[in-house]
Short mmCIF file of C-alpha atoms in Angstrom, two decimals:
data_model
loop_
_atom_site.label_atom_id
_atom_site.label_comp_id
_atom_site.label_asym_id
_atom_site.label_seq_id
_atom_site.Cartn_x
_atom_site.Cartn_y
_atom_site.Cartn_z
CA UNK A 923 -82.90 -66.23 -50.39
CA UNK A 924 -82.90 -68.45 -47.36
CA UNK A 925 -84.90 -71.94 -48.10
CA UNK A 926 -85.99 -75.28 -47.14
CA UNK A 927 -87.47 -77.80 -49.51
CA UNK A 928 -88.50 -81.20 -48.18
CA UNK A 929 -89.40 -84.01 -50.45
CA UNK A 930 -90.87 -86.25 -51.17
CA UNK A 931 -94.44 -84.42 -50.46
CA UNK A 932 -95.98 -87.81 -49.11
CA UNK A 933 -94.56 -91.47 -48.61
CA UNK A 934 -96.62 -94.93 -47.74
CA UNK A 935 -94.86 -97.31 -46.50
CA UNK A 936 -95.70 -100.90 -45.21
CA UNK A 937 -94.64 -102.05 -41.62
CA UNK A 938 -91.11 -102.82 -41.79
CA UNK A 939 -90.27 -101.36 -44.70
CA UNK A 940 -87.28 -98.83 -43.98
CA UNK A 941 -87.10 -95.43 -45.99
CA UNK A 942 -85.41 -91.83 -45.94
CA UNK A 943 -87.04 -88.55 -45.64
CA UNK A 944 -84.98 -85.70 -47.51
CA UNK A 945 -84.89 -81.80 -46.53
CA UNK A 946 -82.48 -79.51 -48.75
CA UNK A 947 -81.56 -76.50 -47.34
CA UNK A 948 -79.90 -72.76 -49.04
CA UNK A 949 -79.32 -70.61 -46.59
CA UNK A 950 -76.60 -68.15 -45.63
CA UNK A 951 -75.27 -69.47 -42.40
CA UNK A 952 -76.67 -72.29 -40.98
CA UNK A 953 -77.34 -72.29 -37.19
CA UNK A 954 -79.20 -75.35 -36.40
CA UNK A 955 -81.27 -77.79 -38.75
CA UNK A 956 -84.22 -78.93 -36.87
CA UNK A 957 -86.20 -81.98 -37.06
CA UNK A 958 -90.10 -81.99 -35.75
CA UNK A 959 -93.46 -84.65 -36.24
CA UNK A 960 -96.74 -83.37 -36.12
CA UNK A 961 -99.76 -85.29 -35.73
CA UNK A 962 -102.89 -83.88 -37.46
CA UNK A 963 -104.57 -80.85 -35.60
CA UNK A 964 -101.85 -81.06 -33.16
CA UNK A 965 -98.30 -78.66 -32.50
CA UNK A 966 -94.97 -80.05 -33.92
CA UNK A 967 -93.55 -82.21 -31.41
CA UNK A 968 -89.42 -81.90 -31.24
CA UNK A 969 -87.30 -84.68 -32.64
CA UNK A 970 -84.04 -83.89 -33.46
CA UNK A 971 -81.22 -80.33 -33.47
CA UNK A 972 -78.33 -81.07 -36.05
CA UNK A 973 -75.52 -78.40 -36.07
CA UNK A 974 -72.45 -79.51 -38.11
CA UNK A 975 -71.91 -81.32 -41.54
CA UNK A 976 -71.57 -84.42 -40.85
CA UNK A 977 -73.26 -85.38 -37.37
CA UNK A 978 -76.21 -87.53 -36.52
CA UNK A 979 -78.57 -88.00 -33.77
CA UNK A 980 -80.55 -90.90 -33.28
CA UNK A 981 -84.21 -91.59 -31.42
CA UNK A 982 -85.97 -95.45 -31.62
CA UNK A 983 -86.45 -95.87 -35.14
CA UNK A 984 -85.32 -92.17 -36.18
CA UNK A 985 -81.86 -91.49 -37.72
CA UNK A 986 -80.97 -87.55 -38.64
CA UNK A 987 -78.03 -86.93 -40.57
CA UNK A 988 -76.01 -83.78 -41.88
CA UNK A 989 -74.50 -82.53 -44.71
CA UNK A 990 -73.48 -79.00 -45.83
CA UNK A 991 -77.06 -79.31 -48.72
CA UNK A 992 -79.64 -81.72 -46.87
CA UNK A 993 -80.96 -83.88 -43.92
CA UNK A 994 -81.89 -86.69 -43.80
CA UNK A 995 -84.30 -88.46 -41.85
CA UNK A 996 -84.34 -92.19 -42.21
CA UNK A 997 -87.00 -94.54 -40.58
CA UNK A 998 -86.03 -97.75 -39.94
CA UNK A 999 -88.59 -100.68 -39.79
CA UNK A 1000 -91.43 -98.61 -39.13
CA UNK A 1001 -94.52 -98.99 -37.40
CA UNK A 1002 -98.43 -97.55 -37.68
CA UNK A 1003 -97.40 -95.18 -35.12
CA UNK A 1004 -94.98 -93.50 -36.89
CA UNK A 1005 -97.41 -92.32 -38.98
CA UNK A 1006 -97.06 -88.34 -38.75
CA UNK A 1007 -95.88 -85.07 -41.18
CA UNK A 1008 -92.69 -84.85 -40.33
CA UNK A 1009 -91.47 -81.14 -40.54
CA UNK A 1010 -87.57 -79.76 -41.08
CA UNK A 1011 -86.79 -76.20 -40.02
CA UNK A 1012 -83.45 -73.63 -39.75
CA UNK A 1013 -83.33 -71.17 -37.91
CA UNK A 1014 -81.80 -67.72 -39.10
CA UNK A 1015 -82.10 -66.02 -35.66
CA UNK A 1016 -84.82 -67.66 -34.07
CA UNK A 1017 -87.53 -67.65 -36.71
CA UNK A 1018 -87.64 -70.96 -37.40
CA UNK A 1019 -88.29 -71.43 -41.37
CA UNK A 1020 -89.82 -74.79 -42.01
CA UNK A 1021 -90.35 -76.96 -45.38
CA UNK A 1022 -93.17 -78.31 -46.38
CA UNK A 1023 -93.27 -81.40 -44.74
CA UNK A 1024 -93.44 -85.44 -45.61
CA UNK A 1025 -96.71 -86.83 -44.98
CA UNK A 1026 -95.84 -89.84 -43.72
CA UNK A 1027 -98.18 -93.20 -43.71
CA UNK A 1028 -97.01 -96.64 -42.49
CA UNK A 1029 -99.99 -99.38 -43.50
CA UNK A 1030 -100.02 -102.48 -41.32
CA UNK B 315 -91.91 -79.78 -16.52
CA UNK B 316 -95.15 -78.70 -17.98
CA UNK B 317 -95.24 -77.85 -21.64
CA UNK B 318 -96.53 -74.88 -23.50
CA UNK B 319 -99.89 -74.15 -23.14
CA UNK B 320 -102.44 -72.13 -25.35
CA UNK B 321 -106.28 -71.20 -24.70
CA UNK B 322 -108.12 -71.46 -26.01
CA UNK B 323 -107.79 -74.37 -28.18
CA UNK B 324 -110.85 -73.64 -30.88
CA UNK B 325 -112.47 -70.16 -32.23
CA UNK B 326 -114.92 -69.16 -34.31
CA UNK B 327 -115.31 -66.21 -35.28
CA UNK B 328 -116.47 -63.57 -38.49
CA UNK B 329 -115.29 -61.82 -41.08
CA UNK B 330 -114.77 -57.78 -39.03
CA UNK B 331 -113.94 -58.98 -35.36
CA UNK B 332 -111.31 -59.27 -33.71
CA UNK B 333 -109.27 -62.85 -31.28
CA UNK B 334 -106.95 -62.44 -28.77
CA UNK B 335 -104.50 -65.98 -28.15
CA UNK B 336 -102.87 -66.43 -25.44
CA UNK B 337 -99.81 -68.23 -24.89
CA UNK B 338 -98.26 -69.65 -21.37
CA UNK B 339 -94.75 -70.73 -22.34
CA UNK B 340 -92.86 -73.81 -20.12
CA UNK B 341 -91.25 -72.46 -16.85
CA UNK B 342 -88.23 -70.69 -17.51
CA UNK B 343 -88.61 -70.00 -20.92
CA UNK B 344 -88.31 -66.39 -21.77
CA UNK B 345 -88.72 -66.13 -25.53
CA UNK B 346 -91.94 -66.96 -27.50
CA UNK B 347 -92.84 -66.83 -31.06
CA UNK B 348 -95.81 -67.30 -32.65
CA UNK B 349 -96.63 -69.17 -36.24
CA UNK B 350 -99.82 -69.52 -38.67
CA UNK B 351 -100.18 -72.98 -40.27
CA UNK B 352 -102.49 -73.16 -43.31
CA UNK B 353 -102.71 -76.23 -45.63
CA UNK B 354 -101.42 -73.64 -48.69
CA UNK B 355 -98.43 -71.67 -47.01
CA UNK B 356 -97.54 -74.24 -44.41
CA UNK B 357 -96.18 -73.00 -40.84
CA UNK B 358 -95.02 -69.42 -41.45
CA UNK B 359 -93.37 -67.43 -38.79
CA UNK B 360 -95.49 -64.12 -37.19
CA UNK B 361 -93.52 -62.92 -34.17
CA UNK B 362 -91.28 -63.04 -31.76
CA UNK B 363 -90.80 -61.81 -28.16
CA UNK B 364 -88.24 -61.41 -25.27
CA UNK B 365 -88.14 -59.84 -22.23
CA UNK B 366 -91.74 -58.16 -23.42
CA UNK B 367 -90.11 -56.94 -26.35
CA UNK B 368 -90.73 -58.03 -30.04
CA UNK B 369 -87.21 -59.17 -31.49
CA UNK B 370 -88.78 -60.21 -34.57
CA UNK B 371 -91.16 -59.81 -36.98
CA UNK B 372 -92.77 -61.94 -40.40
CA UNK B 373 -94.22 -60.76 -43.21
CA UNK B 374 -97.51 -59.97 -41.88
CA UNK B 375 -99.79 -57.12 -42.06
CA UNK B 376 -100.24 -55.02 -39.20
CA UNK B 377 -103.31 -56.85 -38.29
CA UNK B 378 -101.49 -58.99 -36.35
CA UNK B 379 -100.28 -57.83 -33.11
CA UNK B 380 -98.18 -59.47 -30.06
CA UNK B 381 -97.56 -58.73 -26.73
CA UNK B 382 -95.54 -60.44 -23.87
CA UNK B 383 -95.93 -60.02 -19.88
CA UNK B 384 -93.57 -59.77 -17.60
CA UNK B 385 -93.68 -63.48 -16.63
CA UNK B 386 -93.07 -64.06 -20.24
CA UNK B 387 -96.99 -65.08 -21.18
CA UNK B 388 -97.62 -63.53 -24.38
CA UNK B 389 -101.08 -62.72 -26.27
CA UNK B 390 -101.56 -61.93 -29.83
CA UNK B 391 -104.36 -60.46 -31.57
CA UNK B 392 -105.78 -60.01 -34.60
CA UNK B 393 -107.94 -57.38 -35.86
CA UNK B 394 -110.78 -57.31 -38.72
CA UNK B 395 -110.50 -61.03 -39.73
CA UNK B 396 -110.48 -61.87 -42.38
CA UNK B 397 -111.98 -65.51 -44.14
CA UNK B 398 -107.64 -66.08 -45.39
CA UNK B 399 -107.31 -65.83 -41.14
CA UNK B 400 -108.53 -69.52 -40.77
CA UNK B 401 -105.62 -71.09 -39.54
CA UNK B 402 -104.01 -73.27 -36.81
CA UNK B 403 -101.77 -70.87 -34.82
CA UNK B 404 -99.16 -71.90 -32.83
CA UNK B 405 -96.79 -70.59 -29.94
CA UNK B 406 -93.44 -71.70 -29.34
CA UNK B 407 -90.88 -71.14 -26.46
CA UNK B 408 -87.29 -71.23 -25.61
CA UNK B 409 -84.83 -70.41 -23.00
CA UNK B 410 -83.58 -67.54 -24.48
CA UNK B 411 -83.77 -67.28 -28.52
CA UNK B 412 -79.90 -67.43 -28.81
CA UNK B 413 -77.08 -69.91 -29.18
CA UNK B 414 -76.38 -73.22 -30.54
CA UNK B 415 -78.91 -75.25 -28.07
CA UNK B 416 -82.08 -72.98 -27.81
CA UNK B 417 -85.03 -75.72 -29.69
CA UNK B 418 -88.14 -74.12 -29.69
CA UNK B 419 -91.29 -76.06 -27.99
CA UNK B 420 -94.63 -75.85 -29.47
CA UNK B 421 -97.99 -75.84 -27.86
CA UNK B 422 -101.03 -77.45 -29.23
CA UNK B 423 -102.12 -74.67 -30.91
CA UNK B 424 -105.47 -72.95 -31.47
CA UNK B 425 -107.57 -73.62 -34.63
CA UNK B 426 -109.32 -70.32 -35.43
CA UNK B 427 -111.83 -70.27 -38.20
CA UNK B 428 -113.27 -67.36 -39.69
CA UNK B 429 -116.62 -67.28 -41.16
#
């Protein structure tokens, strides 16, 4: 069965302090690995696509990578307003499947 | 390029009736899907549809319904709600649902909560 576990469940970090976000993935052909943060009571907001083993994609202080078992999503020096669940999907013919999320909190 | 929009954005209903969501996708986007988010089961797909057809379906009961117009708005309903209905549900759109670049676009969502 196609699935998508994300862990860890919830991470605090301070201000600065760099981490990694991991999302491990079974699923019978792979055609996209997508990235997404959502702030509370609001839609997932679009971060990253990754296709192939190997690549990476990069936004401020977001880094996705790609392997042929897991994402990762690292942070780098964040700040308070990174703050956010952030939310890893695939998508077996356009029904995205999502994890369940890393709550995210970055203390000032 | 305005976003995807959804009305309305709060609902409260009871246990029996019946909401209708609707869903205005961003210009030029022709497939939308729509997803339940609970704090239990997480963001679960419902439904998809393109070209006012449904191209695919979750593991839902029949209670839920979709629709999409012919300038690729889309509605969904559902019937007898239930208190498990309380949920934030989402609508997404793409270009076309196909192919290595389509990314799906949420709206804001509407919070529905049954009493």
């Amino acid at each position: 069965e196609d699935q998508v576990t994300q862990s860890p469940e919830a991470l605090r970090l301070q201000e600065g302090e760099s981490s990694s976000l991991n999302c491990s993935y079974t699923v019978s052909g792979l055609r996209g690995l997508f990235w997404y943060r959502q702030d509370p009571g609001k839609g997932p907001e679009f971060l990253f696509t990754l296709y192939s083993a190997g690549e990476e994609k990069e936004k401020e202080r977001l880094k996705a990578t790609l392997t042929k078992k897991e994402s990762f999503l690292h942070i780098t020096a964040p700040k308070p307003e990174d703050s956010a669940t952030y939310l890893c999907a695939f998508n077996p013919g356009n029904k995205l499947t999502f994890g369940g999320g890393t709550r995210v909190l970055v203390k000032p | 390029k305005a976003g995807v929009t959804q009305t309305p954005r709060y609902l409260i209903k009871t246990r029996g009736q019946q909401v209708t969501l609707s869903c205005s996708p961003i210009s030029g986007h022709r497939s939308v899907s729509w997803y339940q988010q609970t704090p239990g089961q997480g963001l679960q797909f419902l439904f998809e549809y393109f070209s006012e057809t449904q191209r695919n379906k979750g593991n839902f009961p029949g209670r839920f319904s979709g629709r999409q117009f012919s300038n690729s708005r889309s509605e969904m309903n559902v019937s007898t709600l239930e208190l498990g209905d309380s949920a934030l549900y989402l609508c997404a759109s793409s270009t076309s649902g196909r192919g290595r670049t389509d990314t799906q676009y949420f709206g804001p969502g509407t919070r529905l909560t049954v009493l």
